[in-house]
Amino acid sequence: MSRASAIYVSAGEPSGDAHAAAVVAALKRRLPDVRVEAFGGPRLEAAGATVLDRMERYSVVGFVEALWKLPAHFRLLARVRAAFRARRYDLVVLVDYPGYHLRAAAAAAAAGIPVLYYIAPQMWAWGASRVRRLTSVTRLAVILPFEEAFFRERGVAATFVGHPLRTARRRHRATRPAACSASSPGVPRSVCFPGAGRRRSAGCGRRSARRPSACAPPGRTCRSSWRARPAAAIPLRATL
């Protein structure tokens, strides 16, 4: 890949924004002059990507809101498809968010642009017959060990790259308050798993505030310093 190459990175929700930002940061270290444009949020922007479309405008919670914002997603896809047809990019990197990204992958493949899909859709749960929707993907970077064999057996070039939260867990253990590590028999402790959406995370924070954790002072909750990062083994060279 030449130093003047351009990459399009797409992440439609906060968790994907964090994972994609780590990919961009790694790319910038290896290819300082690479141009990265994106559909994403603040973390991608902080990592050095030029965010053309902000994901906050497209985030949804619930079926009704998803229907309401469907036209906006189609307009976004039309703009992205036009950019692909104009051959503005040498590689497209899609992170999670399969409802939109499977269509974006098809658009990139139709324009002859290789596609790296990071964090595979859970087609092993949806039904194996749906794997055919990944025919547009050049390389699939999976985060669960069994997924590599599952997708390869069905004709998809998949590579297991490790789970991004494994690195985050090591960081959390190294930086969390000492009280979090100490056992406190008889003292109630709460934990919150908010999922990917910003609104779910905010709601989780409110619930945690009502039930403070044992590892935080009164009136505060214990916040872990999780910062998701993809494994360095994401197969960019094999995709290009």
Coordinates of N, CA, C and O in Angstrom, one line a residue, residues 34-205:
V34 N -1.2 8.2 5.9 CA -2.4 7.6 5.4 C -3.6 8.6 5.7 O -3.6 9.2 6.8
R35 N -4.5 8.7 4.8 CA -5.7 9.6 4.9 C -6.8 8.7 5.4 O -7.2 7.7 4.7
V36 N -7.5 9.0 6.5 CA -8.6 8.3 7.0 C -9.8 9.1 7.1 O -9.8 10.2 7.8
E37 N -10.9 8.7 6.4 CA -12.2 9.4 6.6 C -13.1 8.4 7.2 O -13.0 7.2 7.0
A38 N -14.2 8.9 7.9 CA -14.9 8.0 8.7 C -16.4 8.5 8.8 O -16.8 9.6 8.7
F39 N -17.2 7.5 9.2 CA -18.5 7.6 9.8 C -18.3 7.1 11.2 O -18.0 6.0 11.5
G40 N -18.5 8.1 12.2 CA -18.2 7.7 13.5 C -18.4 8.8 14.5 O -19.2 9.7 14.3
G41 N -17.6 8.8 15.6 CA -17.9 9.8 16.7 C -16.6 10.4 17.2 O -15.6 10.4 16.5
P42 N -16.6 10.8 18.4 CA -15.5 11.6 19.0 C -14.2 10.8 19.1 O -13.1 11.4 19.0
R43 N -14.3 9.5 19.4 CA -13.0 8.8 19.6 C -12.3 8.6 18.2 O -11.1 8.7 18.2
L44 N -13.0 8.4 17.2 CA -12.4 8.3 15.8 C -11.8 9.6 15.5 O -10.7 9.7 14.9
E45 N -12.5 10.7 15.8 CA -12.0 12.0 15.5 C -10.7 12.3 16.3 O -9.7 12.8 15.7
A46 N -10.7 11.9 17.6 CA -9.5 12.1 18.4 C -8.3 11.2 17.9 O -7.1 11.6 18.1
A47 N -8.6 10.1 17.3 CA -7.5 9.2 16.8 C -6.9 9.7 15.5 O -5.9 9.1 15.0
G48 N -7.5 10.7 14.9 CA -6.9 11.3 13.7 C -7.7 11.1 12.4 O -7.3 11.5 11.3
A49 N -8.9 10.5 12.5 CA -9.8 10.4 11.4 C -10.6 11.7 11.1 O -10.9 12.4 12.0
T50 N -10.8 11.9 9.8 CA -11.7 13.0 9.5 C -13.2 12.4 9.4 O -13.5 11.6 8.6
V51 N -14.0 12.8 10.4 CA -15.3 12.3 10.5 C -16.3 13.1 9.6 O -16.6 14.2 9.8
L52 N -16.7 12.4 8.5 CA -17.6 13.0 7.6 C -19.0 13.0 8.0 O -19.8 14.0 7.7
D53 N -19.4 12.0 8.7 CA -20.8 11.9 9.2 C -20.8 11.4 10.6 O -20.1 10.4 11.0
R54 N -21.5 12.1 11.5 CA -21.4 11.9 12.9 C -22.5 10.8 13.3 O -23.6 10.9 12.9
M55 N -22.0 9.8 14.0 CA -22.9 8.6 14.3 C -24.0 9.1 15.3 O -25.1 8.4 15.3
E56 N -23.8 10.1 16.1 CA -24.8 10.5 17.0 C -26.2 10.9 16.3 O -27.2 10.7 16.9
R57 N -26.1 11.3 15.1 CA -27.3 11.6 14.3 C -28.1 10.4 13.9 O -29.2 10.5 13.5
Y58 N -27.4 9.2 13.9 CA -28.1 8.0 13.4 C -28.4 7.0 14.5 O -28.9 5.9 14.2
S59 N -28.0 7.3 15.7 CA -28.2 6.3 16.8 C -29.6 6.2 17.1 O -30.4 7.1 17.1
V60 N -30.1 4.9 17.4 CA -31.5 4.7 17.7 C -31.6 3.8 18.9 O -30.7 3.0 19.2
V61 N -32.7 3.9 19.6 CA -33.1 3.0 20.7 C -34.6 2.5 20.5 O -35.4 3.4 20.5
G62 N -34.8 1.3 20.2 CA -36.1 0.8 20.0 C -36.6 0.7 18.6 O -36.0 1.4 17.7
F63 N -37.6 0.0 18.3 CA -38.1 -0.3 17.0 C -38.7 0.9 16.3 O -38.4 1.2 15.1
V64 N -39.4 1.7 17.0 CA -40.1 2.9 16.4 C -39.1 3.9 16.0 O -39.1 4.5 14.9
E65 N -38.1 4.2 16.8 CA -37.1 5.2 16.5 C -36.2 4.7 15.3 O -35.8 5.4 14.5
A66 N -36.0 3.3 15.2 CA -35.3 2.8 14.1 C -36.0 3.0 12.8 O -35.4 3.4 11.8
L67 N -37.3 2.9 12.8 CA -38.1 3.2 11.6 C -38.0 4.6 11.2 O -37.9 5.0 10.1
W68 N -38.1 5.5 12.3 CA -38.0 6.9 12.0 C -36.7 7.4 11.4 O -36.7 8.3 10.5
K69 N -35.6 6.7 11.7 CA -34.3 7.2 11.2 C -33.9 6.3 10.0 O -32.8 6.5 9.5
L70 N -34.7 5.4 9.5 CA -34.3 4.6 8.4 C -34.0 5.4 7.2 O -33.0 5.2 6.5
P71 N -34.8 6.4 6.8 CA -34.5 7.3 5.6 C -33.1 7.9 5.7 O -32.4 8.0 4.7
A72 N -32.7 8.4 6.9 CA -31.4 9.0 7.1 C -30.3 8.0 6.8 O -29.3 8.3 6.2
H73 N -30.5 6.7 7.2 CA -29.5 5.7 7.0 C -29.4 5.5 5.5 O -28.3 5.3 4.9
F74 N -30.5 5.5 4.8 CA -30.4 5.2 3.3 C -29.8 6.4 2.6 O -29.0 6.2 1.6
R75 N -30.0 7.6 3.1 CA -29.3 8.8 2.5 C -27.8 8.7 2.8 O -27.0 9.0 1.9
L76 N -27.4 8.3 4.0 CA -26.0 8.1 4.3 C -25.4 7.0 3.4 O -24.3 7.2 2.8
L77 N -26.1 5.9 3.2 CA -25.6 4.9 2.3 C -25.4 5.3 0.9 O -24.4 5.0 0.2
A78 N -26.3 6.2 0.4 CA -26.2 6.7 -0.9 C -25.0 7.6 -1.1 O -24.3 7.5 -2.1
R79 N -24.7 8.4 -0.1 CA -23.5 9.2 -0.2 C -22.2 8.4 -0.1 O -21.3 8.6 -0.9
V80 N -22.2 7.4 0.7 CA -21.1 6.5 0.8 C -20.9 5.7 -0.5 O -19.8 5.5 -1.0
R81 N -22.0 5.2 -1.0 CA -21.9 4.4 -2.3 C -21.3 5.3 -3.4 O -20.5 4.8 -4.2
A82 N -21.7 6.6 -3.5 CA -21.2 7.5 -4.5 C -19.7 7.7 -4.3 O -18.9 7.7 -5.3
A83 N -19.2 7.8 -3.0 CA -17.8 7.9 -2.8 C -17.0 6.7 -3.2 O -15.9 6.8 -3.7
F84 N -17.6 5.5 -2.9 CA -17.0 4.3 -3.3 C -16.9 4.2 -4.9 O -15.8 3.8 -5.4
R85 N -17.9 4.6 -5.6 CA -17.9 4.5 -7.0 C -16.9 5.5 -7.6 O -16.3 5.2 -8.7
A86 N -16.6 6.6 -6.9 CA -15.6 7.5 -7.3 C -14.2 7.1 -7.0 O -13.2 7.8 -7.3
R87 N -14.1 5.9 -6.4 CA -12.8 5.3 -6.0 C -12.0 6.2 -5.1 O -10.7 6.3 -5.3
R88 N -12.6 6.8 -4.2 CA -11.9 7.7 -3.2 C -11.0 6.9 -2.2 O -10.1 7.5 -1.6
Y89 N -11.3 5.6 -2.1 CA -10.6 4.9 -1.0 C -10.0 3.6 -1.6 O -10.4 3.0 -2.5
D90 N -8.9 3.2 -0.9 CA -8.2 2.0 -1.2 C -8.6 0.8 -0.3 O -8.4 -0.4 -0.7
L91 N -9.3 1.1 0.8 CA -9.7 0.1 1.7 C -10.9 0.6 2.5 O -10.9 1.8 2.9
V92 N -11.8 -0.3 2.8 CA -13.0 0.1 3.7 C -12.9 -0.8 4.9 O -12.8 -2.0 4.8
V93 N -12.9 -0.2 6.1 CA -12.9 -0.9 7.3 C -14.3 -0.7 8.0 O -14.6 0.4 8.3
L94 N -15.0 -1.8 8.2 CA -16.3 -1.7 8.9 C -16.2 -2.4 10.2 O -15.7 -3.4 10.4
V95 N -16.8 -1.7 11.3 CA -16.7 -2.2 12.6 C -18.1 -2.5 13.2 O -18.9 -1.5 13.4
D96 N -18.4 -3.8 13.4 CA -19.7 -4.2 14.0 C -20.9 -3.6 13.2 O -20.8 -3.5 12.0
Y97 N -22.0 -3.2 13.9 CA -23.1 -2.5 13.3 C -23.6 -3.1 12.0 O -23.7 -2.5 11.0
P98 N -24.0 -4.4 12.0 CA -24.3 -5.2 10.8 C -25.5 -4.7 10.0 O -25.5 -4.8 8.8
G99 N -26.5 -4.2 10.7 CA -27.7 -3.7 9.9 C -27.3 -2.8 8.8 O -27.9 -2.9 7.7
Y100 N -26.4 -1.9 9.0 CA -26.0 -0.9 8.0 C -24.8 -1.4 7.3 O -24.6 -1.3 6.0
H101 N -23.8 -2.0 8.0 CA -22.5 -2.3 7.4 C -22.6 -3.5 6.4 O -21.7 -3.5 5.5
L102 N -23.5 -4.4 6.5 CA -23.6 -5.4 5.4 C -24.0 -4.8 4.1 O -23.5 -5.2 3.0
R103 N -24.8 -3.7 4.1 CA -25.1 -3.0 2.9 C -23.9 -2.2 2.4 O -23.6 -2.1 1.2
A104 N -23.2 -1.6 3.3 CA -22.0 -0.8 3.0 C -20.9 -1.7 2.4 O -20.3 -1.3 1.4
A105 N -20.8 -2.9 2.9 CA -19.8 -3.8 2.4 C -20.2 -4.2 0.9 O -19.3 -4.3 0.0
A106 N -21.5 -4.4 0.6 CA -21.9 -4.7 -0.7 C -21.6 -3.6 -1.7 O -21.2 -3.8 -2.8
A107 N -21.8 -2.4 -1.2 CA -21.5 -1.2 -2.0 C -20.0 -1.1 -2.3 O -19.6 -0.7 -3.5
A108 N -19.2 -1.3 -1.3 CA -17.7 -1.2 -1.5 C -17.3 -2.3 -2.5 O -16.5 -2.0 -3.4
A109 N -17.8 -3.5 -2.3 CA -17.4 -4.6 -3.2 C -17.8 -4.4 -4.6 O -17.1 -4.7 -5.6
A110 N -19.0 -3.8 -4.8 CA -19.5 -3.5 -6.2 C -18.6 -2.4 -6.9 O -18.5 -2.4 -8.1
A111 N -17.9 -1.6 -6.0 CA -17.0 -0.6 -6.6 C -15.6 -1.1 -6.7 O -14.7 -0.4 -7.2
G112 N -15.4 -2.4 -6.3 CA -14.0 -3.0 -6.4 C -13.1 -2.6 -5.3 O -11.9 -2.7 -5.5
I113 N -13.6 -2.2 -4.2 CA -12.8 -1.8 -3.0 C -12.8 -2.9 -2.0 O -13.8 -3.4 -1.6
P114 N -11.6 -3.4 -1.6 CA -11.5 -4.5 -0.6 C -12.1 -4.0 0.8 O -12.1 -2.8 1.1
V115 N -12.8 -5.0 1.4 CA -13.5 -4.7 2.7 C -12.9 -5.5 3.8 O -12.8 -6.8 3.7
L116 N -12.5 -4.9 4.9 CA -12.1 -5.6 6.1 C -13.3 -5.3 7.1 O -13.6 -4.2 7.5
Y117 N -13.9 -6.4 7.6 CA -15.0 -6.3 8.6 C -14.5 -6.8 9.9 O -14.1 -7.9 10.1
Y118 N -14.4 -5.8 10.9 CA -13.9 -6.1 12.2 C -15.1 -6.3 13.2 O -15.9 -5.4 13.3
I119 N -15.1 -7.3 13.9 CA -16.1 -7.8 14.9 C -17.3 -8.3 14.0 O -18.2 -7.5 13.6
A120 N -17.3 -9.6 13.8 CA -18.2 -10.2 12.9 C -19.7 -10.2 13.4 O -19.9 -10.3 14.6
P121 N -20.6 -10.1 12.5 CA -22.0 -10.3 12.9 C -22.2 -11.7 13.5 O -21.5 -12.6 13.1
Q122 N -23.0 -11.8 14.5 CA -23.2 -13.1 15.2 C -24.1 -14.1 14.4 O -25.1 -14.5 14.9
M123 N -23.6 -14.4 13.2 CA -24.4 -15.3 12.4 C -24.5 -16.7 12.8 O -25.4 -17.5 12.4
W124 N -23.6 -17.1 13.7 CA -23.7 -18.4 14.3 C -24.9 -18.5 15.3 O -25.4 -19.6 15.6
A125 N -25.4 -17.3 15.7 CA -26.6 -17.3 16.5 C -27.9 -17.0 15.6 O -29.0 -17.5 15.9
W126 N -27.7 -16.2 14.6 CA -28.8 -15.8 13.7 C -29.3 -17.0 12.9 O -30.4 -17.2 12.5
G127 N -28.3 -17.8 12.4 CA -28.5 -18.9 11.5 C -27.5 -18.9 10.5 O -27.1 -17.9 9.8
A128 N -26.9 -20.1 10.3 CA -25.7 -20.2 9.4 C -26.0 -19.9 8.0 O -25.1 -19.4 7.2
S129 N -27.3 -20.0 7.6 CA -27.6 -19.6 6.2 C -27.4 -18.2 5.9 O -27.2 -17.8 4.7
R130 N -27.3 -17.3 6.9 CA -27.1 -15.9 6.6 C -25.6 -15.5 6.3 O -25.4 -14.4 6.0
V131 N -24.7 -16.5 6.5 CA -23.3 -16.2 6.2 C -23.1 -15.7 4.7 O -22.2 -15.0 4.4
R132 N -24.0 -16.1 3.8 CA -23.9 -15.7 2.4 C -23.9 -14.2 2.3 O -23.4 -13.7 1.3
R133 N -24.4 -13.5 3.3 CA -24.4 -12.0 3.2 C -23.0 -11.4 3.4 O -22.9 -10.2 3.1
L134 N -22.1 -12.3 3.7 CA -20.7 -11.8 3.9 C -19.9 -12.0 2.6 O -18.6 -11.8 2.7
T135 N -20.5 -12.4 1.5 CA -19.7 -12.6 0.3 C -19.0 -11.3 -0.2 O -18.0 -11.4 -0.9
S136 N -19.4 -10.2 0.2 CA -18.8 -8.9 -0.2 C -17.6 -8.6 0.7 O -16.8 -7.6 0.3
V137 N -17.3 -9.3 1.7 CA -16.2 -9.0 2.7 C -15.0 -9.7 2.2 O -15.0 -10.9 2.0
T138 N -13.9 -9.0 2.1 CA -12.6 -9.5 1.7 C -12.0 -10.3 2.8 O -11.4 -11.4 2.6
R139 N -12.0 -9.7 4.0 CA -11.4 -10.4 5.2 C -12.2 -10.0 6.4 O -12.6 -8.9 6.6
L140 N -12.5 -11.1 7.2 CA -13.3 -10.9 8.4 C -12.4 -11.1 9.6 O -11.7 -12.1 9.7
A141 N -12.3 -10.1 10.5 CA -11.5 -10.2 11.7 C -12.5 -10.5 12.9 O -13.3 -9.6 13.2
V142 N -12.4 -11.7 13.4 CA -13.3 -12.1 14.4 C -12.7 -12.0 15.8 O -11.5 -12.1 16.0
I143 N -13.5 -11.9 16.9 CA -13.0 -11.7 18.2 C -13.3 -12.9 19.1 O -12.9 -12.8 20.3
L144 N -14.0 -13.9 18.7 CA -14.3 -15.1 19.5 C -13.6 -16.3 18.8 O -13.6 -16.4 17.6
P145 N -12.9 -17.1 19.6 CA -12.0 -18.1 19.0 C -12.7 -19.1 18.1 O -12.2 -19.4 17.0
F146 N -14.0 -19.5 18.4 CA -14.7 -20.5 17.5 C -15.2 -19.8 16.2 O -15.5 -20.6 15.3
E147 N -15.2 -18.5 16.1 CA -15.8 -17.9 15.0 C -14.9 -18.1 13.7 O -15.4 -18.2 12.6
E148 N -13.6 -18.2 13.9 CA -12.7 -18.3 12.7 C -13.1 -19.6 12.0 O -13.3 -19.6 10.8
A149 N -13.2 -20.7 12.7 CA -13.5 -22.0 12.0 C -14.9 -22.0 11.5 O -15.2 -22.5 10.4
F150 N -15.9 -21.4 12.2 CA -17.3 -21.3 11.8 C -17.4 -20.6 10.4 O -18.0 -21.1 9.5
F151 N -16.7 -19.4 10.3 CA -16.8 -18.7 9.0 C -16.0 -19.3 7.9 O -16.4 -19.3 6.8
R152 N -14.8 -19.8 8.3 CA -14.0 -20.4 7.2 C -14.6 -21.7 6.6 O -14.5 -21.9 5.4
E153 N -15.3 -22.5 7.5 CA -16.0 -23.6 6.9 C -17.1 -23.3 6.0 O -17.6 -24.1 5.2
R154 N -17.5 -22.0 6.0 CA -18.6 -21.5 5.1 C -18.1 -20.6 4.1 O -18.9 -19.8 3.5
G155 N -16.8 -20.6 3.8 CA -16.2 -19.9 2.7 C -15.8 -18.5 2.9 O -15.5 -17.8 1.9
V156 N -15.8 -18.0 4.2 CA -15.4 -16.6 4.4 C -14.0 -16.6 5.0 O -13.7 -17.4 5.9
A157 N -13.1 -15.7 4.4 CA -11.8 -15.6 4.9 C -11.7 -14.9 6.3 O -11.8 -13.7 6.3
A158 N -11.7 -15.7 7.3 CA -11.8 -15.1 8.7 C -10.5 -15.4 9.4 O -9.8 -16.4 9.3
T159 N -10.2 -14.4 10.3 CA -9.0 -14.5 11.1 C -9.3 -14.1 12.6 O -9.9 -13.0 12.8
F160 N -9.0 -14.9 13.5 CA -9.2 -14.6 14.9 C -8.1 -13.6 15.4 O -7.0 -13.9 15.3
V161 N -8.6 -12.5 15.9 CA -7.6 -11.4 16.3 C -7.6 -11.2 17.8 O -6.9 -10.3 18.3
G162 N -8.4 -11.9 18.6 CA -8.5 -11.6 20.0 C -9.6 -10.6 20.3 O -10.1 -9.9 19.5
H163 N -10.1 -10.7 21.6 CA -11.2 -9.8 22.0 C -10.6 -8.5 22.5 O -9.7 -8.5 23.3
P164 N -11.2 -7.3 22.0 CA -10.6 -6.0 22.5 C -10.7 -5.8 24.0 O -9.9 -5.1 24.6
L165 N -11.7 -6.4 24.6 CA -11.9 -6.2 26.0 C -10.9 -6.9 26.9 O -10.8 -6.7 28.1
R166 N -10.2 -7.9 26.3 CA -9.2 -8.6 27.1 C -8.1 -7.6 27.5 O -7.6 -7.6 28.6
T167 N -7.7 -6.8 26.5 CA -6.7 -5.8 26.8 C -7.2 -4.8 27.8 O -6.6 -4.4 28.8
A168 N -8.5 -4.4 27.6 CA -9.1 -3.5 28.6 C -9.2 -4.0 30.0 O -9.0 -3.3 31.0
R169 N -9.4 -5.3 30.1 CA -9.5 -5.9 31.4 C -8.1 -5.8 32.1 O -8.0 -5.6 33.3
R170 N -7.0 -6.1 31.4 CA -5.7 -5.9 32.0 C -5.4 -4.5 32.5 O -4.9 -4.3 33.5
R171 N -5.9 -3.5 31.6 CA -5.7 -2.1 32.0 C -6.5 -1.8 33.2 O -6.1 -1.1 34.1
H172 N -7.7 -2.3 33.3 CA -8.6 -2.1 34.4 C -8.0 -2.6 35.7 O -8.0 -2.0 36.8
R173 N -7.5 -3.8 35.7 CA -6.9 -4.4 36.9 C -5.7 -3.6 37.4 O -5.4 -3.5 38.6
A174 N -5.0 -3.0 36.4 CA -3.8 -2.2 36.8 C -4.1 -0.9 37.4 O -3.3 -0.3 38.1
T175 N -5.3 -0.3 37.1 CA -5.6 1.1 37.4 C -6.8 1.2 38.4 O -7.0 2.3 38.9
R176 N -7.6 0.2 38.6 CA -8.7 0.4 39.5 C -8.3 0.7 40.9 O -7.2 0.3 41.4
P177 N -9.2 1.3 41.7 CA -8.8 1.6 43.1 C -8.6 0.4 43.9 O -9.1 -0.7 43.6
A178 N -7.7 0.5 44.9 CA -7.4 -0.7 45.8 C -8.6 -1.3 46.4 O -8.7 -2.5 46.6
A179 N -9.6 -0.4 46.8 CA -10.8 -0.9 47.4 C -11.6 -1.9 46.5 O -12.3 -2.7 47.0
C180 N -11.5 -1.7 45.2 CA -12.1 -2.6 44.2 C -11.6 -4.0 44.3 O -12.2 -4.9 44.0
S181 N -10.3 -4.1 44.6 CA -9.6 -5.3 44.6 C -9.8 -6.1 45.9 O -9.7 -7.3 46.0
A182 N -10.1 -5.3 47.0 CA -10.2 -6.0 48.3 C -11.6 -6.5 48.5 O -12.6 -6.0 48.0
S183 N -11.7 -7.7 49.1 CA -12.9 -8.3 49.4 C -13.6 -7.6 50.6 O -12.9 -7.2 51.5
S184 N -14.9 -7.4 50.5 CA -15.6 -6.7 51.6 C -16.8 -7.5 51.9 O -17.9 -7.2 51.4
P185 N -16.7 -8.5 52.8 CA -17.8 -9.4 53.1 C -19.0 -8.6 53.7 O -18.8 -7.8 54.5
G186 N -20.2 -8.9 53.2 CA -21.3 -8.3 53.8 C -21.7 -6.9 53.2 O -22.7 -6.4 53.5
V187 N -20.8 -6.4 52.4 CA -21.1 -5.0 51.8 C -21.6 -5.2 50.4 O -20.9 -5.8 49.6
P188 N -22.8 -4.7 50.1 CA -23.3 -4.9 48.7 C -22.5 -4.1 47.7 O -21.9 -3.1 48.0
R189 N -22.4 -4.7 46.5 CA -21.6 -4.2 45.5 C -22.4 -4.3 44.2 O -23.0 -5.3 43.9
S190 N -22.4 -3.3 43.4 CA -23.2 -3.3 42.1 C -22.2 -3.3 40.9 O -21.1 -2.7 41.0
V191 N -22.7 -3.9 39.8 CA -21.9 -3.8 38.6 C -22.9 -3.6 37.4 O -24.1 -4.0 37.5
C192 N -22.5 -2.8 36.4 CA -23.4 -2.4 35.4 C -22.8 -2.8 34.0 O -21.6 -2.4 33.8
F193 N -23.5 -3.4 33.1 CA -23.1 -3.7 31.8 C -24.0 -3.0 30.8 O -25.0 -3.5 30.5
P194 N -23.7 -1.8 30.4 CA -24.6 -1.0 29.7 C -24.8 -1.3 28.2 O -25.7 -0.8 27.6
G195 N -24.0 -2.1 27.6 CA -24.2 -2.4 26.2 C -23.5 -1.3 25.3 O -22.7 -0.6 25.8
A196 N -23.9 -1.2 24.1 CA -23.2 -0.3 23.1 C -23.7 1.1 23.1 O -23.0 2.0 22.8
G197 N -25.0 1.3 23.3 CA -25.6 2.6 23.1 C -25.3 3.6 24.2 O -25.2 3.3 25.4
R198 N -25.2 4.9 23.8 CA -24.9 6.0 24.7 C -26.0 6.1 25.7 O -25.8 6.4 26.9
R199 N -27.3 6.0 25.3 CA -28.4 6.2 26.2 C -28.5 5.1 27.2 O -28.8 5.3 28.4
R200 N -28.2 3.9 26.8 CA -28.2 2.8 27.7 C -27.1 3.0 28.7 O -27.3 2.7 29.9
S201 N -25.9 3.5 28.3 CA -24.8 3.8 29.3 C -25.2 4.8 30.3 O -25.0 4.7 31.5
A202 N -25.9 5.9 29.8 CA -26.4 6.9 30.7 C -27.4 6.4 31.7 O -27.3 6.7 32.9
G203 N -28.3 5.5 31.3 CA -29.3 4.9 32.2 C -28.6 4.1 33.2 O -29.0 4.0 34.4
C204 N -27.6 3.3 32.8 CA -26.9 2.5 33.7 C -26.2 3.3 34.7 O -26.2 2.9 35.9
G205 N -25.6 4.4 34.4 CA -25.0 5.3 35.3 C -25.9 5.8 36.4 O -25.6 5.9 37.6

